[in-house]
CSV table of C-alpha atoms and ligand atoms in Angstrom, one decimal:
chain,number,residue,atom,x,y,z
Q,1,UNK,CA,-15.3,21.2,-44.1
Q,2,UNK,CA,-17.7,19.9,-41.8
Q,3,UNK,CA,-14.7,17.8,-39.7
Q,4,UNK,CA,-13.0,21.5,-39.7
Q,5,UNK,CA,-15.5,23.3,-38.4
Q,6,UNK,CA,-16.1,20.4,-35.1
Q,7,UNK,CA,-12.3,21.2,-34.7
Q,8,UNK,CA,-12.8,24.9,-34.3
Q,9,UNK,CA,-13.8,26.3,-31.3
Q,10,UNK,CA,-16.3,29.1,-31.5
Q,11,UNK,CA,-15.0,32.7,-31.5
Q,12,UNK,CA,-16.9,34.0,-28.0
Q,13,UNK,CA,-16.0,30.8,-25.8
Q,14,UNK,CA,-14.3,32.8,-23.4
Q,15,UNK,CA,-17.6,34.6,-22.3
Q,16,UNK,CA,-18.7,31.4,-21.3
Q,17,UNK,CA,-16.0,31.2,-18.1
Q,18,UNK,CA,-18.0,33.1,-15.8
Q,19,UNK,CA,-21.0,31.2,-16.2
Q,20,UNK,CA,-19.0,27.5,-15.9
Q,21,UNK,CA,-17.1,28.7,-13.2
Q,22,UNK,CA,-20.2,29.7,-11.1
Q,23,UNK,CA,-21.5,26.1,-11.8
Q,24,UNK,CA,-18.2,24.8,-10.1
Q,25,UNK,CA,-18.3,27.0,-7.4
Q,26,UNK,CA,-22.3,26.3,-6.8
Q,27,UNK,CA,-21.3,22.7,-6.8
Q,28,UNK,CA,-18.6,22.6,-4.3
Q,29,UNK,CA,-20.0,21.6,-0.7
Q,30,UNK,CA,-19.2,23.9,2.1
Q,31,UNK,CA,-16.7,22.9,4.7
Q,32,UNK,CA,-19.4,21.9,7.6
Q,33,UNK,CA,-20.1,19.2,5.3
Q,34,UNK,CA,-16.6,17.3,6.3
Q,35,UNK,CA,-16.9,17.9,9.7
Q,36,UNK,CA,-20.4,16.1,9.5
Q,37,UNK,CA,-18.9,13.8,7.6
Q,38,UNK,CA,-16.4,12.8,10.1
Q,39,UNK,CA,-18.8,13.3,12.8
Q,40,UNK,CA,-20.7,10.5,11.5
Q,41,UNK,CA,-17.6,7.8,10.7
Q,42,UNK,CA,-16.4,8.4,14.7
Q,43,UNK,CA,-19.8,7.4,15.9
Q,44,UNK,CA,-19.8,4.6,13.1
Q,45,UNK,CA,-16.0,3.4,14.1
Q,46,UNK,CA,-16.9,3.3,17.3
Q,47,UNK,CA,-19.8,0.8,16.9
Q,48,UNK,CA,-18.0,-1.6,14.7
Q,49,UNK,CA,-14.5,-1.5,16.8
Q,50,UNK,CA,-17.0,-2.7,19.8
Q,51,UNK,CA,-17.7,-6.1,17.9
Q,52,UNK,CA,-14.3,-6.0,15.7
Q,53,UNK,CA,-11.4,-4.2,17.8
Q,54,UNK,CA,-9.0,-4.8,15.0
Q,55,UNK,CA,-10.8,-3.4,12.5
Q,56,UNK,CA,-10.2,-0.3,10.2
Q,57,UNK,CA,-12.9,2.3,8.6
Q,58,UNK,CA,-11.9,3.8,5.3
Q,59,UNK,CA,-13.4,7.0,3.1
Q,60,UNK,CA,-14.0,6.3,-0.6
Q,61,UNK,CA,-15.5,7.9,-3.3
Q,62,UNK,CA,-16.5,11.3,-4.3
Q,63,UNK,CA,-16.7,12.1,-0.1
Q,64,UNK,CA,-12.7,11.5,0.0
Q,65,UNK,CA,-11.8,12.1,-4.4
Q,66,UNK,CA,-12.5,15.4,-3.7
Q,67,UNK,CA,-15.0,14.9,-6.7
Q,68,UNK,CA,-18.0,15.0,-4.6
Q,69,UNK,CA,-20.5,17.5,-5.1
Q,70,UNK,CA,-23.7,19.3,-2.4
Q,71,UNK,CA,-25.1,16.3,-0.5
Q,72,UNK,CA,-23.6,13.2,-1.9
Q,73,UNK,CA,-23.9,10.1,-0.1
Q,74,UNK,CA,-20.9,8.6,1.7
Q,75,UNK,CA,-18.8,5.3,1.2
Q,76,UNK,CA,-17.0,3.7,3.8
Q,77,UNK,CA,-14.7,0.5,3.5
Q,78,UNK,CA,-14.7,-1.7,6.6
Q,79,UNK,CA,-11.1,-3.5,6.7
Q,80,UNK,CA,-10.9,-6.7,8.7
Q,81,UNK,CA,-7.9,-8.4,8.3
Q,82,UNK,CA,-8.8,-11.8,9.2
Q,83,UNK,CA,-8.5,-14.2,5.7
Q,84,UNK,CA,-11.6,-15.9,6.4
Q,85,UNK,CA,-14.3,-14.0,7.2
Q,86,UNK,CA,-17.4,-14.3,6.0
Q,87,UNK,CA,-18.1,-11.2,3.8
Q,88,UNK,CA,-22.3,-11.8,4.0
Q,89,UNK,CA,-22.2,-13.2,7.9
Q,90,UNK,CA,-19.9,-10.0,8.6
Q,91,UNK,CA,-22.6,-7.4,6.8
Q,92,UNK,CA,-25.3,-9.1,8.7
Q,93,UNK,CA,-23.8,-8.5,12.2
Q,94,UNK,CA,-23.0,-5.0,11.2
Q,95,UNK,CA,-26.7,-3.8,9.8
Q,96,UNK,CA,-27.8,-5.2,13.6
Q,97,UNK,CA,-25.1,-3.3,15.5
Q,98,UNK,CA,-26.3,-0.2,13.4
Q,99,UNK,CA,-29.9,-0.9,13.4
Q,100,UNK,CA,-29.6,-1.3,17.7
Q,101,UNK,CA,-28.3,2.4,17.5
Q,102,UNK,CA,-31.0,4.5,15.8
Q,103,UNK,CA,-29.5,4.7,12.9
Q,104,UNK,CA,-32.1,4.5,10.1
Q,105,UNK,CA,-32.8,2.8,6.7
Q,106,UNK,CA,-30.0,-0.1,7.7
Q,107,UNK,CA,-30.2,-2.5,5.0
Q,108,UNK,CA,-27.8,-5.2,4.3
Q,109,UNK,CA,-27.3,-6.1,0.5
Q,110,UNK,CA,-25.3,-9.2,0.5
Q,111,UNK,CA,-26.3,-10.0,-3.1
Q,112,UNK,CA,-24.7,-7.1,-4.8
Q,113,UNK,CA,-22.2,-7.0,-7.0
Q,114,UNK,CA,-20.4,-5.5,-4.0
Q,115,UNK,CA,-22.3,-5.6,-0.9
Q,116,UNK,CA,-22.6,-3.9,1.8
Q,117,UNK,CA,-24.7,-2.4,4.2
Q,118,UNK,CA,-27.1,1.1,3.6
Q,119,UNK,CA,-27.9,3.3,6.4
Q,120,UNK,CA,-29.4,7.2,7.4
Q,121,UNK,CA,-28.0,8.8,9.8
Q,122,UNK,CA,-30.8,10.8,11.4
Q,123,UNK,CA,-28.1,13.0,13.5
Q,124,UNK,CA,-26.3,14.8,10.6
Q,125,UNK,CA,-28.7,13.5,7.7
Q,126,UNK,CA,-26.3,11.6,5.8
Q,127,UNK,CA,-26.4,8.2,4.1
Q,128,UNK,CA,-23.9,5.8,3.8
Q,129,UNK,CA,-22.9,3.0,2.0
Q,130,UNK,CA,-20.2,0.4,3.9
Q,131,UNK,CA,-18.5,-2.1,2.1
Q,132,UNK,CA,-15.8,-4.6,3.5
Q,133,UNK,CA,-12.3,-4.9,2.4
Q,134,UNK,CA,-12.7,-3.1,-1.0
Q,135,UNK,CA,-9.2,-1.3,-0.5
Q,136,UNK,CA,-8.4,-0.5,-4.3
Q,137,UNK,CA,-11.2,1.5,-4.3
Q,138,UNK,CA,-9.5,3.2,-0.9
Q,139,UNK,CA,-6.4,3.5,-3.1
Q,140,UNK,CA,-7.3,4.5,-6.4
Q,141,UNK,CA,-9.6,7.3,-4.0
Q,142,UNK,CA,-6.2,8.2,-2.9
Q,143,UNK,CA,-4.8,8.4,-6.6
Q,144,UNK,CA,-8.1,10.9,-8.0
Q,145,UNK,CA,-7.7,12.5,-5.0
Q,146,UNK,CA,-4.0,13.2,-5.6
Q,147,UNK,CA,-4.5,14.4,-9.3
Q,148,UNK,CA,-7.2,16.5,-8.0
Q,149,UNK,CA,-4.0,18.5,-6.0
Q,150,UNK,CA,-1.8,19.3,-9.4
Q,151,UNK,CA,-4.3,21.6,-11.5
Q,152,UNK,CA,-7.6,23.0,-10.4
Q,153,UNK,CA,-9.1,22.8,-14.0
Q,154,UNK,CA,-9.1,19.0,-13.3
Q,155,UNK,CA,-11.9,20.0,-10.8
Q,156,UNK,CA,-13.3,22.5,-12.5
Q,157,UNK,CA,-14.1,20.1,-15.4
Q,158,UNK,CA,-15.4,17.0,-13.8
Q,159,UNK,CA,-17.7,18.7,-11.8
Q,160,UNK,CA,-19.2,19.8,-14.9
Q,161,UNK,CA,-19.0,16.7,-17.1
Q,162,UNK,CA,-20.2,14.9,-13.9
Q,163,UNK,CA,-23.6,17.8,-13.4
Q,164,UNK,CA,-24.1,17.2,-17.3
Q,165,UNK,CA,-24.1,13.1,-16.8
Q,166,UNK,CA,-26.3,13.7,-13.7
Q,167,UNK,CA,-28.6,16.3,-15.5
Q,168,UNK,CA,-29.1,13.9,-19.1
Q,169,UNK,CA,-29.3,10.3,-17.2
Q,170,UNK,CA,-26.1,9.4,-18.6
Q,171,UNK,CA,-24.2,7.9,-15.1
Q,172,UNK,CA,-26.4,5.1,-14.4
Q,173,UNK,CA,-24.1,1.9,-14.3
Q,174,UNK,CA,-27.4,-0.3,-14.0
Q,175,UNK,CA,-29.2,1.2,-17.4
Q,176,UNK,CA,-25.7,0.8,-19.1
Q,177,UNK,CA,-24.2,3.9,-19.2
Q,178,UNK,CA,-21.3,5.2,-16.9
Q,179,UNK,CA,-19.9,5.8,-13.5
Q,180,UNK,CA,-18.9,9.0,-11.8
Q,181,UNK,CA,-15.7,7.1,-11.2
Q,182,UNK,CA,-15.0,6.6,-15.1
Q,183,UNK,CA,-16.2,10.1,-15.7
Q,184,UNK,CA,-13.1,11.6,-13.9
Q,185,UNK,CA,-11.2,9.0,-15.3
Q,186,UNK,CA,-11.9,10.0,-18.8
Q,187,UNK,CA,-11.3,13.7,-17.6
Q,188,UNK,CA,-8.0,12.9,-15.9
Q,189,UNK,CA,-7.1,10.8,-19.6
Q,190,UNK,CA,-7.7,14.2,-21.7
Q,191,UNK,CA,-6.0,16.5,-19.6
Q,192,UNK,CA,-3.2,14.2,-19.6
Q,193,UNK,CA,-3.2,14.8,-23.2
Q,194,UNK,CA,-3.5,18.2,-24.0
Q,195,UNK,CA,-0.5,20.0,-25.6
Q,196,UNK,CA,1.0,21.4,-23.1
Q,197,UNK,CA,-0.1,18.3,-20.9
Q,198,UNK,CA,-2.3,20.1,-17.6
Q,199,UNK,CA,-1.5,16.8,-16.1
Q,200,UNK,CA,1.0,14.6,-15.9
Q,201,UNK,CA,1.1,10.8,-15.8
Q,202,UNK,CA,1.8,9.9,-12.0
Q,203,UNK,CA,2.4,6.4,-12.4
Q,204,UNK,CA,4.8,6.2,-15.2
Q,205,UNK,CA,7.1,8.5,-12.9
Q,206,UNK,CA,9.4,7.5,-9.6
Q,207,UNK,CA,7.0,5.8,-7.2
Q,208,UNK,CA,6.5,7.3,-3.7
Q,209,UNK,CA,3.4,5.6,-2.6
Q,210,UNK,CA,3.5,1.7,-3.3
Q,211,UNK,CA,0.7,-0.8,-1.8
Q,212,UNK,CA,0.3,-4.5,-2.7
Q,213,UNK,CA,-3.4,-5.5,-2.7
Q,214,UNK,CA,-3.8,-8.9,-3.3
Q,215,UNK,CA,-1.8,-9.8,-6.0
Q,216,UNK,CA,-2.1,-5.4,-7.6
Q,217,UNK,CA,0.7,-3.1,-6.7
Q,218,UNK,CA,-0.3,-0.1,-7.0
Q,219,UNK,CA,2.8,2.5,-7.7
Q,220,UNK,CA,2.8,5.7,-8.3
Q,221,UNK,CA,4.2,9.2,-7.6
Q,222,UNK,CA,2.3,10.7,-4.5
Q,223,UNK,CA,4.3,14.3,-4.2
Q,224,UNK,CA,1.8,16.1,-5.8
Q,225,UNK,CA,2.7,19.4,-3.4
Q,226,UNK,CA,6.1,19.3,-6.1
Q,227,UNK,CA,3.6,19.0,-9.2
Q,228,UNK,CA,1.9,22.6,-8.2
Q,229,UNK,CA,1.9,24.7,-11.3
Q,230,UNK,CA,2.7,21.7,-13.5
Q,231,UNK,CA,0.0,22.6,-16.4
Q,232,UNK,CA,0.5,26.1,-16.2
Q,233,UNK,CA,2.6,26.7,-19.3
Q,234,UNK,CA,-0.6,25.7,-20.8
Q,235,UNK,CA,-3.4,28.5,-20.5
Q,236,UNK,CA,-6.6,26.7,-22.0
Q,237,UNK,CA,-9.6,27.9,-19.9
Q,238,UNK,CA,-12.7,26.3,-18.4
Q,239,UNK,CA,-14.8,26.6,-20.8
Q,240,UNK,CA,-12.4,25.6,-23.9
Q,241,UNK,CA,-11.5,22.6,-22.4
Q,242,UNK,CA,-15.2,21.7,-21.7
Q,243,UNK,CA,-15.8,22.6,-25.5
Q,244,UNK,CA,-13.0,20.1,-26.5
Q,245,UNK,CA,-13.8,17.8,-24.0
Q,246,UNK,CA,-16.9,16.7,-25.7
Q,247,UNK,CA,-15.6,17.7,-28.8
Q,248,UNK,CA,-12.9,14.9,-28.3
Q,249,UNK,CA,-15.3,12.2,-27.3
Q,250,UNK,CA,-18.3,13.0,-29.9
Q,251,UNK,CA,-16.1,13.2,-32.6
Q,252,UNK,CA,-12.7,12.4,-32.1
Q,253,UNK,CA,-12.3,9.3,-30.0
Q,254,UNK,CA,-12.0,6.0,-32.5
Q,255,UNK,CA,-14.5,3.7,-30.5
Q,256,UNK,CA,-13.5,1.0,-32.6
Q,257,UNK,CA,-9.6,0.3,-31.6
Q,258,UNK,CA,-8.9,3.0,-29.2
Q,259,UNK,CA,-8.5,2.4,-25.1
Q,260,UNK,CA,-8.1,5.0,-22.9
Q,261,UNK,CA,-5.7,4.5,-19.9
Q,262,UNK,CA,-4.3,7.1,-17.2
Q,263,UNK,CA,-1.9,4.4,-16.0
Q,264,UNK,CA,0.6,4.8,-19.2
Q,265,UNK,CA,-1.0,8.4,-19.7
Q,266,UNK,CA,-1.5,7.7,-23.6
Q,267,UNK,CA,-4.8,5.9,-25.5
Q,268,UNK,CA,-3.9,2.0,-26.1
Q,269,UNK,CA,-5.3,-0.3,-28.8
Q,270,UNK,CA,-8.2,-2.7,-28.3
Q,271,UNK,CA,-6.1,-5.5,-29.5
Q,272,UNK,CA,-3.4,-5.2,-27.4
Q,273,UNK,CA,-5.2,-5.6,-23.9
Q,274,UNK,CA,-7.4,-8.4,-26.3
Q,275,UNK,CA,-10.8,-6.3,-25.9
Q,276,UNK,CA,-11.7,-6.5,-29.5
Q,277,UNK,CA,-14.5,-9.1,-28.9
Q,278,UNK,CA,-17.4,-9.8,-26.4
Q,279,UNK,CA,-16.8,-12.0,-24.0
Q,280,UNK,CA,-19.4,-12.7,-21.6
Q,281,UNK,CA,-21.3,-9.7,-20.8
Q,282,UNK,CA,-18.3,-7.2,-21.6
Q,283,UNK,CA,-18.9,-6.1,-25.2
Q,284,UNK,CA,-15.5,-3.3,-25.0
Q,285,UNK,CA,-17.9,-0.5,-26.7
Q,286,UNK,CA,-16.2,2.2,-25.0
Q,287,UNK,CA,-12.7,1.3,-22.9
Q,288,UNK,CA,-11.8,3.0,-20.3
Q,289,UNK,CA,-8.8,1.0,-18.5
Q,290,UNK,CA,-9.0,0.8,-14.5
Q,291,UNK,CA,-5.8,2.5,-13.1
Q,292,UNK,CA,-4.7,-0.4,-11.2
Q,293,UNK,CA,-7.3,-3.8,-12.4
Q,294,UNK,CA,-5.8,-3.5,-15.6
Q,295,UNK,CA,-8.2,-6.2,-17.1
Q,296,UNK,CA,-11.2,-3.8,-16.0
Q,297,UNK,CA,-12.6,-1.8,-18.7
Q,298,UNK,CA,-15.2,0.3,-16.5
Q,299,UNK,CA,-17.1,0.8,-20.0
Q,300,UNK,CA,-17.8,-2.8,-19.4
Q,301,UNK,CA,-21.8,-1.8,-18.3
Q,302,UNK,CA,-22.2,-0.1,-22.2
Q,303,UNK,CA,-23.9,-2.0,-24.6
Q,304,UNK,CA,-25.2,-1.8,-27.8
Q,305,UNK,CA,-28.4,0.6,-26.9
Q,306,UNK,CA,-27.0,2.4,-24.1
Q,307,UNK,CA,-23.7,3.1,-26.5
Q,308,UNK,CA,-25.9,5.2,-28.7
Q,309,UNK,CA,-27.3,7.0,-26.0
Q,310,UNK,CA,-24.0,8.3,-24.8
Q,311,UNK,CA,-22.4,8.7,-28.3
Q,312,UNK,CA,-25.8,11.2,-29.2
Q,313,UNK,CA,-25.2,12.4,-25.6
Q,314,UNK,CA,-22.1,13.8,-26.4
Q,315,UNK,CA,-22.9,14.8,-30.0
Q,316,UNK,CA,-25.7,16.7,-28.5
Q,317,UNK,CA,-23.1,18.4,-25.7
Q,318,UNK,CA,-20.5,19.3,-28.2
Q,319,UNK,CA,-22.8,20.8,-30.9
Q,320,UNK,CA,-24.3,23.0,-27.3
Q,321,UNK,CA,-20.7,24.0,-26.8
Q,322,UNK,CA,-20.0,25.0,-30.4
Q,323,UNK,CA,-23.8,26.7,-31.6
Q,324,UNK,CA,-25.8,27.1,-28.5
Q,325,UNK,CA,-26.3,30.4,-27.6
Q,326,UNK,CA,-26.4,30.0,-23.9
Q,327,UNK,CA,-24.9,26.7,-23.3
Q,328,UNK,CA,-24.5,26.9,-19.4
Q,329,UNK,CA,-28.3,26.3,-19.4
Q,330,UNK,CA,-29.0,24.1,-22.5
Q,331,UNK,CA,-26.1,21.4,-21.6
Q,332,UNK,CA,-27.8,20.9,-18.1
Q,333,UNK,CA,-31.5,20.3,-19.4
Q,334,UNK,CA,-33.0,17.6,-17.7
Q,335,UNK,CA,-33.5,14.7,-20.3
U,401,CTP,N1,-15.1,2.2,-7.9
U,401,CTP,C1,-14.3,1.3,-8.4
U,401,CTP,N2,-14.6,0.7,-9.6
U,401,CTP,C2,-15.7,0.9,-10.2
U,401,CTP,C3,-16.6,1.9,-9.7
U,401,CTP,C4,-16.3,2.5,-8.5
U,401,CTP,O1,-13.2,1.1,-7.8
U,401,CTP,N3,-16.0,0.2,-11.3
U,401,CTP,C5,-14.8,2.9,-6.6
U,401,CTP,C6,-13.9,4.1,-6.8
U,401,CTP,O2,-13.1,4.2,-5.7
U,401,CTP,C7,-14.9,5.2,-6.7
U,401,CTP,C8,-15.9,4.7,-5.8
U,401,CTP,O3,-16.0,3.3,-6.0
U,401,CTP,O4,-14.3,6.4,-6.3
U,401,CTP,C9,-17.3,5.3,-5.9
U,401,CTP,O5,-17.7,5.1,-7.2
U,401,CTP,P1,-18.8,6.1,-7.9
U,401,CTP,O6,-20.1,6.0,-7.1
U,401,CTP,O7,-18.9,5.8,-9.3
U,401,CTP,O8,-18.2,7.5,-7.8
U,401,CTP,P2,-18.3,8.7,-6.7
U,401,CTP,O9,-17.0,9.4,-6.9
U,401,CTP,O10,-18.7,8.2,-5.4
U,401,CTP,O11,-19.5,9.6,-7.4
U,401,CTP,P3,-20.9,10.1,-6.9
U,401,CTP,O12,-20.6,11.5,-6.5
U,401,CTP,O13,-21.7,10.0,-8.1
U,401,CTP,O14,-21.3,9.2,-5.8
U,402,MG,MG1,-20.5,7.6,-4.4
């Protein structure tokens, strides 16, 4: 009875549209935000392409994903072609060239787990993060960015799951728990697999966008103008799909053997990418398959305490969506 009743969604979840929907749009940043945006990556290309006339700055992340919300910060890829460049020597010259310009906060963190260089730009008020040569991140940008296109519910729901992750300290790769980037990944995964699918699985189709990086190539089926309309045979709204989303992943998902993957479109088993045991610090307690490093679970940060803070997480958000009387406020509490 119980298991029934988690599978049922409650009778009056359609008044709860409105009230998600004004989340969404509240979250969405206004269009002077891109201009700024660009205003500040001319003034930065300008700087580098003095010192490095070769090289190339990239967008990534939620500023180019189209998953960015009000006043995120920006990250930029720096793309030098020449094989053997220093990465730590190049950040170093960079924070001076910024830090010579007024630009504030420069900081250069070579000892990340991918460094790069911090910095305020007083001008427009942004900060930025710059990296060097991280161009799968440029790509699989491009690929979230290209989902993003086919169905607006996509949108619609990361936003939310991403303000809930935000609002309960549950997207905090450093305390164990999970990325923004995984977030939509895990969206993209389950609206992949409703019945009617809302999305399809781009790179299991005809490849129109290919790129080699390093020994990766990355395929997949860029048209997305073509896909318009795609989900539309199936008419699940906003606020069902964020009721089964956490429904799904509180109660549904089998954390023991299950992966999920957006590549093949379809969940995986554990055993068959060999992520049934821990090795090293990657303990496989939640799998979330990178779209292109296949051998990257980006649930690789979750261990054993932080898993039972997102499993209660979710428990806690799907038992909101099914009892709470006002769930547009209760989901969001701050922890
Ligand atoms: N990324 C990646 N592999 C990871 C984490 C991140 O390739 N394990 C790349 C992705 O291109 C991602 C970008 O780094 O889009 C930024 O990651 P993240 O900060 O998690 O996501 P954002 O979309 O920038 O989210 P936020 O709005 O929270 O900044
Ligand atoms: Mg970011």
């Amino acid at each position: 009875r119980m298991l029934k009743r988690q599978m049922e969604c409650r009778r009056d979840i359609d008044r709860l549209n409105a009230p998600f929907l004004a989340i969404y749009e509240s979250l969405v940043p206004p269009e002077e935000e891109k201009a700024k945006q660009k205003q500040l990556l001319s003034l930065l290309e300008k700087l580098v392409n003095k010192e490095w006339p070769q090289a190339r700055l990239y967008l990534y992340g939620s500023c180019a994903n189209s998953f960015g919300v009000l006043k995120s910060d920006i990250d930029v890829c720096l793309a030098i072609q020449n094989a053997d460049i220093n990465k730590s020597e190049v950040l170093l010259k960079l924070a001076d060239i910024l830090q010579s310009d007024n630009l504030q906060n420069v900081q250069a963190l070579t000892r990340a787990r991918v460094p790069i260089v911090k910095l305020m730009d007083p001008v427009t008020g942004i900060s930025c993060d710059i990296c060097i040569n991280n161009v799968l991140a440029v790509v699989n940008t491009k690929l979230l960015w290209d989902y993003a296109q086919i169905d607006v519910r996509l949108r619609q729901l990361a936003f939310i799951v991403k303000h809930w992750a935000k609002s309960r300290g549950v997207n905090e790769t450093y305390h164990g728990t999970l990325s923004s980037y995984a977030y939509v990944l895990m969206c993209i995964h389950f609206l992949q697999q409703r019945r009617p699918a809302i999305l399809p699985c781009l790179q299991e189709m005809e490849a129109t966008y290919s790129v080699a990086v390093d020994d990766i190539q990355c395929a997949y089926f860029d048209q997305v103008e073509k896909l318009r309309g795609f989900g539309s045979r199936n008419k699940e709204t906003i606020a069902q799909l964020v009721w089964a989303f956490f429904n799904y992943w509180a109660y549904r998902h089998d954390y023991a053997n299950a992966v999920i993957s957006i590549r093949t479109g379809s969940i995986i088993s554990k055993r068959e990418k060999d992520w049934t045991r821990r090795i090293g610090n990657d303990r496989h307690l939640i799998c979330i398959e990178d779209p292109f490093e296949i051998s990257h679970d980006l649930g690789r940060v979750v261990d054993k305490y932080s898993i039972k803070v997102l499993r209660e997480e979710f428990e806690r958000a799907a038992d909101i969506m099914q009892y709470d009387p006002n769930p547009c406020v209760t989901l969001f509490e701050p922890y």
